[in-house]
Tab-separated table of N, CA and C in Angstrom:
chain	number	residue	atom	x	y	z
A	857	UNK	N	19.923	13.023	13.831
A	857	UNK	CA	18.974	14.532	14.187
A	857	UNK	C	20.096	15.536	13.780
A	858	UNK	N	19.703	16.127	12.850
A	858	UNK	CA	20.567	17.383	11.914
A	858	UNK	C	22.092	16.169	11.759
A	859	UNK	N	23.287	16.646	11.844
A	859	UNK	CA	24.240	15.901	11.811
A	859	UNK	C	24.798	15.060	13.125
A	860	UNK	N	23.937	15.268	13.983
A	860	UNK	CA	24.556	14.148	14.978
A	860	UNK	C	23.500	12.696	15.343
A	861	UNK	N	24.166	11.890	15.653
A	861	UNK	CA	23.271	10.465	15.791
A	861	UNK	C	23.071	10.274	16.666
A	862	UNK	N	21.383	10.018	16.833
A	862	UNK	CA	20.371	9.762	18.210
A	862	UNK	C	19.813	8.172	17.881
A	863	UNK	N	19.733	7.594	19.016
A	863	UNK	CA	19.264	6.397	19.261
A	863	UNK	C	18.073	6.676	19.062
A	864	UNK	N	16.974	6.106	18.297
A	864	UNK	CA	15.416	6.078	18.332
A	864	UNK	C	14.847	4.802	18.470
A	865	UNK	N	13.631	4.753	18.689
A	865	UNK	CA	12.862	3.598	18.644
A	865	UNK	C	12.513	3.151	17.324
A	866	UNK	N	12.637	1.930	16.825
A	866	UNK	CA	11.923	1.426	15.897
A	866	UNK	C	10.848	1.706	14.954
A	867	UNK	N	9.939	2.335	15.960
A	867	UNK	CA	8.897	2.548	15.432
A	867	UNK	C	8.982	3.932	14.466
A	868	UNK	N	9.980	4.552	14.591
A	868	UNK	CA	10.178	5.856	13.795
A	868	UNK	C	10.522	5.444	12.630
A	869	UNK	N	10.735	3.830	11.986
A	869	UNK	CA	10.740	3.585	10.663
A	869	UNK	C	9.461	3.562	9.801
A	870	UNK	N	8.318	3.286	10.710
A	870	UNK	CA	7.099	3.726	10.016
A	870	UNK	C	6.856	4.820	9.090
A	871	UNK	N	7.353	5.985	9.444
A	871	UNK	CA	7.317	7.284	8.718
A	871	UNK	C	8.484	7.011	7.233
A	872	UNK	N	9.392	6.231	7.733
A	872	UNK	CA	10.587	6.130	6.577
A	872	UNK	C	9.774	5.252	5.199
A	873	UNK	N	8.797	4.252	5.980
A	873	UNK	CA	8.389	3.461	4.976
A	873	UNK	C	7.318	4.102	4.306
A	874	UNK	N	6.674	4.791	5.084
A	874	UNK	CA	5.391	5.666	4.296
A	874	UNK	C	5.944	6.382	3.172
A	875	UNK	N	7.242	7.138	3.710
A	875	UNK	CA	7.699	7.831	2.435
A	875	UNK	C	8.005	7.274	1.219
A	876	UNK	N	8.488	5.903	1.681
A	876	UNK	CA	8.806	5.452	0.298
A	876	UNK	C	7.420	4.715	-0.347
A	877	UNK	N	6.108	4.601	0.121
A	877	UNK	CA	5.196	4.112	-0.422
A	877	UNK	C	4.765	5.613	-1.093
A	878	UNK	N	4.578	6.839	-0.810
A	878	UNK	CA	4.401	7.870	-0.964
A	878	UNK	C	5.331	8.037	-2.526
A	879	UNK	N	6.250	7.671	-2.403
A	879	UNK	CA	7.498	7.969	-3.447
A	879	UNK	C	6.803	6.902	-4.869
A	880	UNK	N	6.113	5.703	-4.688
A	880	UNK	CA	5.824	4.722	-5.441
A	880	UNK	C	4.593	5.083	-6.020
A	881	UNK	N	4.546	5.176	-7.465
A	881	UNK	CA	3.064	5.493	-8.191
A	881	UNK	C	2.262	4.338	-8.032
A	882	UNK	N	2.948	3.132	-8.730
A	882	UNK	CA	2.174	1.789	-8.702
A	882	UNK	C	1.910	1.036	-6.970
A	883	UNK	N	0.606	1.383	-6.765
A	883	UNK	CA	0.553	0.793	-5.492
A	883	UNK	C	0.591	-0.906	-5.277
A	884	UNK	N	0.376	-1.395	-6.175
A	884	UNK	CA	0.595	-2.619	-6.467
A	884	UNK	C	2.049	-3.373	-6.329
A	885	UNK	N	3.026	-2.738	-6.455
A	885	UNK	CA	4.601	-2.667	-5.956
A	885	UNK	C	4.777	-3.166	-4.502
A	886	UNK	N	4.865	-4.367	-4.355
A	886	UNK	CA	4.921	-4.645	-2.609
A	886	UNK	C	5.905	-3.846	-2.199
A	887	UNK	N	6.345	-3.871	-1.012
A	887	UNK	CA	7.377	-3.369	-0.345
A	887	UNK	C	8.723	-4.341	0.232
A	888	UNK	N	8.004	-5.550	-0.122
A	888	UNK	CA	9.110	-6.521	0.263
A	888	UNK	C	10.382	-6.426	-0.857
A	889	UNK	N	11.414	-6.755	0.065
A	889	UNK	CA	12.909	-6.752	-0.957
A	889	UNK	C	13.007	-5.306	-1.271
A	890	UNK	N	12.804	-4.271	-0.591
A	890	UNK	CA	13.227	-2.557	-1.000
A	890	UNK	C	13.595	-2.426	0.059
A	891	UNK	N	14.677	-1.196	-0.138
A	891	UNK	CA	15.436	-0.356	0.950
A	891	UNK	C	14.975	0.907	1.194
A	892	UNK	N	14.564	0.727	2.512
A	892	UNK	CA	13.746	2.201	3.116
A	892	UNK	C	15.213	3.188	3.650
A	893	UNK	N	15.666	4.280	3.139
A	893	UNK	CA	16.532	5.179	3.926
A	893	UNK	C	16.322	6.027	4.912
A	894	UNK	N	17.183	6.969	5.368
A	894	UNK	CA	17.528	7.726	6.140
A	894	UNK	C	17.369	7.397	7.778
A	895	UNK	N	17.936	6.515	7.914
A	895	UNK	CA	18.618	6.014	9.090
A	895	UNK	C	19.544	4.779	8.799
A	896	UNK	N	20.084	4.468	9.937
A	896	UNK	CA	21.152	3.202	10.206
A	896	UNK	C	20.592	2.675	11.226
A	897	UNK	N	20.956	1.078	10.917
A	897	UNK	CA	20.273	-0.008	12.054
A	897	UNK	C	21.742	-0.645	12.492
A	898	UNK	N	21.678	-0.400	13.717
A	898	UNK	CA	23.335	-1.218	14.231
A	898	UNK	C	22.911	-2.730	13.733
A	899	UNK	N	24.222	-3.087	13.736
A	899	UNK	CA	24.229	-4.522	13.340
A	899	UNK	C	23.912	-5.392	14.254
A	900	UNK	N	23.961	-4.957	15.780
A	900	UNK	CA	23.749	-5.620	16.571
A	900	UNK	C	22.203	-5.835	17.000
A	901	UNK	N	21.473	-5.025	15.907
A	901	UNK	CA	19.834	-5.583	15.950
A	901	UNK	C	19.804	-6.254	15.011
A	902	UNK	N	20.362	-7.131	14.217
A	902	UNK	CA	20.189	-8.013	13.569
A	902	UNK	C	19.837	-9.437	14.212
A	903	UNK	N	18.631	-9.811	13.746
A	903	UNK	CA	18.142	-11.171	14.301
A	903	UNK	C	18.503	-12.410	13.944
A	904	UNK	N	18.951	-13.587	14.740
A	904	UNK	CA	19.205	-14.952	13.978
A	904	UNK	C	18.184	-15.137	13.062
A	905	UNK	N	18.461	-15.986	12.227
A	905	UNK	CA	17.486	-16.121	10.798
A	905	UNK	C	16.069	-17.046	11.521
A	906	UNK	N	16.299	-17.647	12.592
A	906	UNK	CA	15.251	-18.601	13.252
A	906	UNK	C	14.184	-17.305	13.773
A	907	UNK	N	14.749	-16.465	14.399
A	907	UNK	CA	14.051	-15.441	15.218
A	907	UNK	C	13.225	-14.534	13.985
A	908	UNK	N	14.089	-14.374	12.545
A	908	UNK	CA	13.498	-13.500	11.665
A	908	UNK	C	12.432	-14.128	10.864
A	909	UNK	N	12.522	-15.892	11.237
A	909	UNK	CA	11.271	-16.601	10.619
A	909	UNK	C	10.312	-16.194	11.222
A	910	UNK	N	10.381	-16.269	12.708
A	910	UNK	CA	9.334	-16.244	13.863
A	910	UNK	C	8.502	-14.581	13.932
A	911	UNK	N	9.320	-13.892	13.635
A	911	UNK	CA	9.001	-12.691	13.678
A	911	UNK	C	7.914	-12.369	12.623
A	912	UNK	N	8.674	-12.703	11.288
A	912	UNK	CA	7.622	-12.650	9.780
A	912	UNK	C	5.979	-13.542	9.746
A	913	UNK	N	6.381	-14.745	10.661
A	913	UNK	CA	5.448	-15.519	10.883
A	913	UNK	C	4.496	-14.980	11.573
A	914	UNK	N	4.491	-14.000	12.400
A	914	UNK	CA	3.403	-13.245	13.535
A	914	UNK	C	2.790	-12.183	12.584
A	915	UNK	N	3.813	-11.606	11.555
A	915	UNK	CA	3.077	-10.543	10.757
A	915	UNK	C	3.800	-9.196	10.924
A	916	UNK	N	5.030	-9.454	11.508
A	916	UNK	CA	5.855	-8.214	11.616
A	916	UNK	C	6.648	-8.203	10.451
A	917	UNK	N	6.618	-6.733	9.840
A	917	UNK	CA	7.372	-6.555	8.821
A	917	UNK	C	8.983	-6.363	9.125
A	918	UNK	N	9.639	-6.854	8.767
A	918	UNK	CA	10.862	-7.030	9.366
A	918	UNK	C	11.927	-6.444	8.733
A	919	UNK	N	12.479	-5.655	8.870
A	919	UNK	CA	13.699	-4.311	8.441
A	919	UNK	C	15.136	-5.006	8.614
A	920	UNK	N	15.997	-5.243	7.984
A	920	UNK	CA	17.532	-6.009	8.000
A	920	UNK	C	18.016	-4.714	7.877
A	921	UNK	N	19.323	-4.342	8.694
A	921	UNK	CA	20.455	-3.416	8.627
A	921	UNK	C	20.731	-3.646	7.090
A	922	UNK	N	21.151	-2.617	6.402
A	922	UNK	CA	22.303	-2.542	5.294
A	922	UNK	C	22.725	-1.438	5.267
A	923	UNK	N	23.895	-1.015	4.145
A	923	UNK	CA	24.014	0.175	4.226
A	923	UNK	C	23.262	1.021	3.741
A	924	UNK	N	23.058	2.180	4.438
A	924	UNK	CA	22.036	3.174	4.327
A	924	UNK	C	20.880	3.173	4.574
A	925	UNK	N	20.469	2.295	5.021
A	925	UNK	CA	18.692	2.302	5.977
A	925	UNK	C	18.723	0.506	6.165
A	926	UNK	N	17.371	0.623	5.473
A	926	UNK	CA	16.936	-0.861	5.938
A	926	UNK	C	16.425	-1.761	4.871
A	927	UNK	N	16.687	-2.939	4.816
A	927	UNK	CA	16.119	-3.702	3.729
A	927	UNK	C	14.749	-4.538	4.392
A	928	UNK	N	13.658	-4.466	3.782
A	928	UNK	CA	12.190	-5.130	3.963
A	928	UNK	C	12.403	-6.188	3.655
A	929	UNK	N	12.464	-7.485	4.489
A	929	UNK	CA	12.429	-8.768	4.327
A	929	UNK	C	11.052	-9.176	3.642
A	930	UNK	N	10.217	-8.524	4.412
A	930	UNK	CA	9.119	-9.171	3.870
A	930	UNK	C	7.797	-8.320	4.389
A	931	UNK	N	7.032	-7.038	3.644
A	931	UNK	CA	6.051	-6.429	4.189
A	931	UNK	C	4.606	-7.179	4.013
A	932	UNK	N	4.422	-7.247	5.316
A	932	UNK	CA	3.051	-7.855	5.868
A	932	UNK	C	1.930	-7.190	6.754
A	933	UNK	N	0.955	-7.608	6.730
A	933	UNK	CA	0.306	-7.283	7.921
A	933	UNK	C	-0.006	-7.797	8.905
A	934	UNK	N	-0.555	-7.623	10.123
A	934	UNK	CA	-1.010	-8.597	11.068
A	934	UNK	C	-1.850	-9.720	10.784
A	935	UNK	N	-2.345	-9.783	9.921
A	935	UNK	CA	-3.723	-10.676	9.746
A	935	UNK	C	-2.967	-11.946	9.995
A	936	UNK	N	-3.698	-12.965	10.810
A	936	UNK	CA	-3.628	-14.437	11.082
A	936	UNK	C	-4.393	-15.005	10.452
A	937	UNK	N	-5.045	-14.840	9.242
A	937	UNK	CA	-5.590	-15.611	8.506
A	937	UNK	C	-5.045	-16.668	7.592
A	938	UNK	N	-4.044	-16.432	7.161
A	938	UNK	CA	-3.438	-17.133	6.150
A	938	UNK	C	-3.609	-17.164	4.997
A	939	UNK	N	-4.485	-16.169	4.827
A	939	UNK	CA	-4.902	-15.885	3.390
A	939	UNK	C	-3.739	-14.807	2.844
A	940	UNK	N	-3.064	-15.203	1.247
A	940	UNK	CA	-2.131	-13.981	1.160
A	940	UNK	C	-2.819	-12.794	0.885
A	941	UNK	N	-3.779	-12.964	0.268
A	941	UNK	CA	-4.463	-11.379	0.148
A	941	UNK	C	-4.911	-10.342	1.493
A	942	UNK	N	-4.963	-11.277	2.569
A	942	UNK	CA	-5.240	-10.507	3.641
A	942	UNK	C	-3.857	-9.996	4.288
A	943	UNK	N	-2.715	-10.928	3.867
A	943	UNK	CA	-1.181	-10.527	4.448
A	943	UNK	C	-0.358	-9.572	3.775
A	944	UNK	N	-0.908	-9.351	2.730
A	944	UNK	CA	0.147	-8.538	1.986
A	944	UNK	C	-0.559	-7.350	1.650
A	945	UNK	N	0.316	-5.940	2.420
A	945	UNK	CA	-0.002	-4.577	2.622
A	945	UNK	C	-0.244	-3.970	1.216
A	946	UNK	N	0.262	-4.696	0.013
A	946	UNK	CA	0.035	-3.907	-1.523
A	946	UNK	C	-1.270	-4.294	-1.810
A	947	UNK	N	-1.729	-5.500	-1.410
A	947	UNK	CA	-2.975	-5.901	-1.673
A	947	UNK	C	-4.328	-5.193	-0.928
A	948	UNK	N	-3.759	-4.798	0.134
A	948	UNK	CA	-4.606	-3.898	1.367
A	948	UNK	C	-4.546	-2.851	0.420
A	949	UNK	N	-3.700	-2.125	-0.092
A	949	UNK	CA	-3.764	-0.595	-1.058
A	949	UNK	C	-4.514	-1.153	-2.375
A	950	UNK	N	-4.350	-2.191	-2.551
A	950	UNK	CA	-5.170	-2.146	-3.940
A	950	UNK	C	-7.029	-2.280	-3.367
A	951	UNK	N	-7.090	-3.087	-2.759
A	951	UNK	CA	-8.575	-3.200	-2.208
A	951	UNK	C	-9.342	-1.958	-1.886
A	952	UNK	N	-8.321	-1.262	-0.917
A	952	UNK	CA	-8.720	0.273	-0.313
A	952	UNK	C	-8.923	1.103	-1.611
A	953	UNK	N	-8.143	1.161	-2.690
A	953	UNK	CA	-8.003	2.238	-3.735
A	953	UNK	C	-9.400	1.618	-4.732
A	954	UNK	N	-9.505	0.440	-4.717
A	954	UNK	CA	-10.510	-0.008	-5.454
A	954	UNK	C	-11.787	0.076	-5.072
A	955	UNK	N	-11.927	-0.388	-3.705
A	955	UNK	CA	-13.421	0.512	-2.867
A	955	UNK	C	-13.870	2.122	-2.937
A	956	UNK	N	-12.594	2.760	-2.798
A	956	UNK	CA	-12.750	4.266	-2.870
A	956	UNK	C	-13.242	4.673	-4.196
A	957	UNK	N	-12.805	4.358	-5.605
A	957	UNK	CA	-13.026	4.439	-6.756
A	957	UNK	C	-14.710	3.844	-7.018
A	958	UNK	N	-14.974	2.879	-6.518
A	958	UNK	CA	-16.369	2.172	-6.780
A	958	UNK	C	-17.277	3.234	-6.109
A	959	UNK	N	-16.754	3.328	-5.062
A	959	UNK	CA	-17.628	4.208	-3.863
A	959	UNK	C	-17.959	5.589	-5.103
A	960	UNK	N	-17.079	6.112	-5.379
A	960	UNK	CA	-17.243	7.376	-6.089
A	960	UNK	C	-17.883	7.428	-7.295
A	961	UNK	N	-17.677	6.160	-7.835
A	961	UNK	CA	-18.574	6.025	-9.396
A	961	UNK	C	-19.920	5.628	-8.987
A	962	UNK	N	-20.634	5.109	-8.182
A	962	UNK	CA	-21.532	4.870	-7.724
A	962	UNK	C	-22.560	5.924	-7.139
A	963	UNK	N	-21.581	7.098	-6.480
A	963	UNK	CA	-22.069	8.042	-5.904
A	963	UNK	C	-23.585	8.937	-7.093
A	964	UNK	N	-23.160	8.660	-8.427
A	964	UNK	CA	-23.999	9.383	-9.035
A	964	UNK	C	-25.596	9.011	-9.167
A	965	UNK	N	-25.539	7.560	-8.592
A	965	UNK	CA	-26.642	6.833	-8.857
A	965	UNK	C	-27.548	7.484	-7.329
A	966	UNK	N	-27.104	7.799	-6.588
A	966	UNK	CA	-28.015	7.966	-5.341
A	966	UNK	C	-29.087	9.112	-5.479
A	967	UNK	N	-30.138	9.084	-5.285
A	967	UNK	CA	-31.119	9.788	-5.570
A	967	UNK	C	-31.785	10.071	-7.079
A	968	UNK	N	-31.451	8.924	-7.682
A	968	UNK	CA	-32.251	8.566	-8.948
A	968	UNK	C	-33.025	7.555	-8.701
A	969	UNK	N	-34.201	8.134	-9.583
A	969	UNK	CA	-35.457	6.980	-9.157
A	969	UNK	C	-35.113	5.810	-10.302
A	970	UNK	N	-35.846	4.556	-9.802
A	970	UNK	CA	-35.410	3.611	-10.310
A	970	UNK	C	-36.711	3.457	-11.474
A	971	UNK	N	-36.088	3.425	-12.709
A	971	UNK	CA	-36.862	3.751	-13.728
A	971	UNK	C	-37.002	2.188	-14.737
A	972	UNK	N	-36.286	1.319	-14.239
A	972	UNK	CA	-36.237	0.200	-14.866
A	972	UNK	C	-35.102	-0.003	-15.785
A	973	UNK	N	-34.437	0.940	-15.945
A	973	UNK	CA	-32.960	0.933	-16.638
A	973	UNK	C	-31.999	1.047	-15.556
A	974	UNK	N	-32.153	1.426	-14.161
A	974	UNK	CA	-31.377	1.705	-13.217
A	974	UNK	C	-30.213	0.599	-13.020
A	975	UNK	N	-30.820	-1.088	-12.641
A	975	UNK	CA	-29.883	-1.742	-12.488
A	975	UNK	C	-28.995	-2.086	-13.707
A	976	UNK	N	-29.415	-1.977	-15.186
A	976	UNK	CA	-28.512	-2.293	-16.316
A	976	UNK	C	-27.504	-0.984	-16.275
A	977	UNK	N	-27.721	0.317	-15.843
A	977	UNK	CA	-26.631	0.911	-15.713
A	977	UNK	C	-25.620	1.028	-14.709
A	978	UNK	N	-26.003	0.134	-13.472
A	978	UNK	CA	-25.405	0.120	-12.361
A	978	UNK	C	-24.434	-0.944	-12.840
A	979	UNK	N	-24.816	-2.268	-13.522
A	979	UNK	CA	-24.149	-3.259	-14.151
A	979	UNK	C	-23.426	-2.511	-14.777
A	980	UNK	N	-23.456	-1.880	-15.670
A	980	UNK	CA	-22.422	-1.479	-17.044
A	980	UNK	C	-21.325	-0.653	-16.185
A	981	UNK	N	-21.761	0.271	-15.132
A	981	UNK	CA	-20.571	0.765	-14.527
A	981	UNK	C	-19.764	-0.172	-13.567
A	982	UNK	N	-20.201	-1.339	-13.165
A	982	UNK	CA	-19.443	-1.916	-12.440
A	982	UNK	C	-18.708	-2.731	-13.300
A	983	UNK	N	-19.106	-3.237	-14.416
A	983	UNK	CA	-18.216	-4.075	-15.347
A	983	UNK	C	-17.208	-2.876	-15.849
A	984	UNK	N	-17.259	-1.545	-16.347
A	984	UNK	CA	-16.609	-0.559	-16.694
A	984	UNK	C	-15.446	-0.489	-15.384
A	985	UNK	N	-15.798	-0.452	-14.321
A	985	UNK	CA	-14.687	-0.470	-13.220
A	985	UNK	C	-13.756	-2.085	-13.344
A	986	UNK	N	-14.248	-2.909	-13.358
A	986	UNK	CA	-13.162	-4.138	-13.568
A	986	UNK	C	-12.455	-4.372	-14.684
A	987	UNK	N	-13.015	-3.544	-15.922
A	987	UNK	CA	-11.880	-3.192	-16.859
A	987	UNK	C	-10.642	-2.220	-16.585
A	988	UNK	N	-11.250	-1.290	-16.338
A	988	UNK	CA	-10.617	-0.002	-15.585
A	988	UNK	C	-9.462	-0.616	-14.767
A	989	UNK	N	-9.726	-1.383	-13.481
A	989	UNK	CA	-8.977	-1.918	-12.250
A	989	UNK	C	-7.659	-2.667	-13.298
A	990	UNK	N	-8.435	-3.429	-14.093
A	990	UNK	CA	-7.383	-4.468	-14.892
A	990	UNK	C	-6.296	-3.696	-15.810
A	991	UNK	N	-7.147	-2.710	-16.425
A	991	UNK	CA	-6.131	-1.891	-17.395
A	991	UNK	C	-5.052	-1.002	-16.831
A	992	UNK	N	-5.492	-0.397	-15.401
A	992	UNK	CA	-4.554	0.208	-14.284
A	992	UNK	C	-3.356	-0.898	-13.618
A	993	UNK	N	-3.679	-2.272	-14.140
A	993	UNK	CA	-2.735	-3.440	-13.450
A	993	UNK	C	-2.875	-3.161	-11.650
A	994	UNK	N	-4.139	-3.163	-11.206
A	994	UNK	CA	-4.748	-3.254	-9.944
A	994	UNK	C	-5.303	-4.783	-9.500
A	995	UNK	N	-5.703	-5.083	-10.625
A	995	UNK	CA	-6.401	-6.555	-10.383
A	995	UNK	C	-5.945	-7.391	-11.805
A	996	UNK	N	-5.850	-8.559	-11.612
A	996	UNK	CA	-5.585	-9.562	-12.600
A	996	UNK	C	-6.953	-9.689	-13.425
A	997	UNK	N	-8.112	-9.921	-12.907
A	997	UNK	CA	-9.326	-9.919	-13.355
A	997	UNK	C	-10.555	-10.062	-12.559
A	998	UNK	N	-11.448	-9.966	-12.929
A	998	UNK	CA	-12.703	-9.684	-11.840
A	998	UNK	C	-13.899	-10.465	-12.699
A	999	UNK	N	-14.834	-11.012	-11.929
A	999	UNK	CA	-15.869	-11.825	-12.082
A	999	UNK	C	-17.299	-11.772	-11.398
A	1000	UNK	N	-18.230	-12.589	-11.695
A	1000	UNK	CA	-19.262	-12.196	-11.026
A	1000	UNK	C	-20.014	-10.546	-10.627
A	1001	UNK	N	-20.142	-9.964	-11.592
A	1001	UNK	CA	-20.460	-8.494	-11.016
A	1001	UNK	C	-21.855	-8.495	-10.901
A	1002	UNK	N	-22.530	-8.206	-10.259
A	1002	UNK	CA	-23.983	-8.287	-9.386
A	1002	UNK	C	-24.697	-6.899	-9.016
A	1003	UNK	N	-25.628	-6.601	-9.218
A	1003	UNK	CA	-26.414	-5.595	-9.013
A	1003	UNK	C	-27.761	-6.214	-8.381
A	1004	UNK	N	-28.043	-6.001	-7.008
A	1004	UNK	CA	-29.216	-6.381	-6.927
A	1004	UNK	C	-29.970	-5.698	-5.858
A	1005	UNK	N	-31.577	-5.470	-5.749
A	1005	UNK	CA	-31.913	-4.566	-4.753
A	1005	UNK	C	-31.673	-5.643	-3.491
A	1006	UNK	N	-31.642	-4.868	-2.744
A	1006	UNK	CA	-31.461	-4.996	-0.836
A	1006	UNK	C	-32.962	-5.807	-0.694
A	1007	UNK	N	-32.828	-6.942	-0.029
A	1007	UNK	CA	-34.455	-7.729	0.105
A	1007	UNK	C	-34.864	-7.436	1.501
A	1008	UNK	N	-34.161	-6.192	2.139
A	1008	UNK	CA	-34.966	-5.878	3.758
A	1008	UNK	C	-35.187	-4.556	3.238
A	1009	UNK	N	-34.164	-3.652	2.801
A	1009	UNK	CA	-34.312	-2.257	2.601
A	1009	UNK	C	-34.378	-1.764	0.898
A	1010	UNK	N	-35.792	-1.908	0.495
A	1010	UNK	CA	-35.863	-1.580	-1.029
A	1010	UNK	C	-35.490	-0.637	-1.700
A	1011	UNK	N	-34.897	0.449	-0.628
A	1011	UNK	CA	-34.046	1.849	-1.281
A	1011	UNK	C	-32.817	1.440	-1.598
A	1012	UNK	N	-32.376	0.498	-1.160
A	1012	UNK	CA	-30.918	0.318	-1.223
A	1012	UNK	C	-30.635	-0.996	-2.214
A	1013	UNK	N	-29.421	-0.453	-2.514
A	1013	UNK	CA	-29.185	-1.756	-4.065
A	1013	UNK	C	-27.662	-2.372	-3.685
A	1014	UNK	N	-27.599	-3.430	-3.611
A	1014	UNK	CA	-25.927	-4.465	-3.323
A	1014	UNK	C	-25.384	-4.430	-4.328
A	1015	UNK	N	-24.070	-3.836	-4.558
A	1015	UNK	CA	-23.117	-3.886	-5.621
A	1015	UNK	C	-22.452	-4.952	-5.406
A	1016	UNK	N	-22.043	-5.933	-5.723
A	1016	UNK	CA	-20.869	-7.115	-5.651
A	1016	UNK	C	-19.785	-7.415	-7.010
A	1017	UNK	N	-18.689	-7.932	-6.887
A	1017	UNK	CA	-17.879	-8.279	-7.799
A	1017	UNK	C	-16.743	-9.060	-6.821
A	1018	UNK	N	-16.281	-10.113	-7.447
A	1018	UNK	CA	-15.225	-10.393	-6.909
A	1018	UNK	C	-13.943	-9.854	-7.933
A	1019	UNK	N	-13.093	-9.761	-7.322
A	1019	UNK	CA	-11.691	-9.185	-8.093
A	1019	UNK	C	-10.393	-9.886	-7.410
A	1020	UNK	N	-10.013	-10.194	-8.699
A	1020	UNK	CA	-8.514	-10.667	-8.096
A	1020	UNK	C	-7.381	-9.925	-8.250
A	1021	UNK	N	-6.236	-9.238	-7.210
A	1021	UNK	CA	-5.813	-8.424	-7.026
A	1021	UNK	C	-4.486	-8.903	-7.759
A	1022	UNK	N	-3.177	-8.100	-8.079
A	1022	UNK	CA	-2.205	-8.401	-8.621
A	1022	UNK	C	-1.167	-8.590	-7.306
A	1023	UNK	N	-0.785	-9.663	-7.334
A	1023	UNK	CA	0.113	-10.273	-6.055
A	1023	UNK	C	1.560	-10.145	-6.390
A	1024	UNK	N	2.459	-9.797	-5.350
A	1024	UNK	CA	3.895	-9.602	-5.421
A	1024	UNK	C	4.248	-10.878	-5.740
A	1025	UNK	N	5.511	-11.093	-5.969
A	1025	UNK	CA	6.104	-12.153	-5.607
A	1025	UNK	C	7.232	-11.976	-4.300
A	1026	UNK	N	6.685	-12.973	-3.401
A	1026	UNK	CA	7.406	-12.778	-1.887
A	1026	UNK	C	8.450	-14.325	-2.110
A	1027	UNK	N	8.689	-15.485	-2.740
A	1027	UNK	CA	9.632	-16.289	-2.870
A	1027	UNK	C	10.140	-16.926	-4.291
A	1028	UNK	N	11.116	-17.224	-4.770
A	1028	UNK	CA	11.198	-18.099	-5.668
A	1028	UNK	C	11.915	-19.710	-5.118
A	1029	UNK	N	11.251	-20.311	-5.478
A	1029	UNK	CA	11.566	-22.054	-4.969
A	1029	UNK	C	12.685	-22.387	-6.208
A	1030	UNK	N	13.845	-22.572	-5.701
A	1030	UNK	CA	14.743	-23.155	-6.917
A	1030	UNK	C	15.240	-24.488	-6.373
A	1031	UNK	N	15.059	-25.302	-7.339
A	1031	UNK	CA	15.353	-26.764	-6.945
A	1031	UNK	C	16.191	-27.224	-8.121
A	1032	UNK	N	17.403	-27.323	-7.639
A	1032	UNK	CA	18.608	-27.995	-8.486
A	1032	UNK	C	18.913	-29.647	-8.300
A	1033	UNK	N	18.938	-30.370	-9.229
A	1033	UNK	CA	19.290	-31.944	-8.979
A	1033	UNK	C	20.608	-32.426	-10.288
A	1034	UNK	N	20.889	-33.118	-9.482
A	1034	UNK	CA	22.434	-33.566	-9.944
A	1034	UNK	C	21.987	-34.550	-10.923
A	1035	UNK	N	22.446	-34.132	-11.766
A	1035	UNK	CA	22.044	-35.612	-13.034
A	1035	UNK	C	23.399	-35.759	-13.466
A	1036	UNK	N	23.169	-37.429	-13.475
A	1036	UNK	CA	24.496	-38.429	-13.628
A	1036	UNK	C	24.379	-39.125	-15.084
C-alpha cells in the first residue's frame, strides 16, 4: 500500500488478473502461463507439486510466486464437467462475446413481419456471423446454422449454430526415446 508492504488476502489478485485481461485485445489468449504483476507472493506460499495439481484439478486458478508478481499455472473455471470448452476461461469469454454479438445482430429482426423472406435473411445473418467470428479468430469453424419457427410460440424464431472456439495450449507432452 503506497511504499509500505502490507499482507493482503489472495482474493486481491482477482483485480490484478482483471487488469491483465483488460490489457489483452484478443480474448482468445488464455491467461495460462502469463505473469500478473503489482504484488509479491511470499515464497512460503508456494505449494508442493501434488497440492498444486490437486488444486488445479478442482478448478482453482493457481498463481505461483515469481519475481515481480505471480505466474498463472493454469487459468481455469470451477466447472467439474471435464469438458475443455467449459474449463478454459478464455473459451467462456469467446462464448460470451459471440453470444453478445449475435444478440445485437438479430435485434434488427424483432418487430418485422414474416413475409416469406425472413428465415432466409436470418440464416444469411447467422452465416455471416460465423464467417466474422472465424476471421476474428474467436472460433476455428462453425457448422449446422439453423433458423426455425418455435413449435410452441409461433412469434419466436430459434437460431442455432455450433461453433468451435479457439483453444489455448495447456500442455506440451514430450516423449524422447533412446535409440541405439
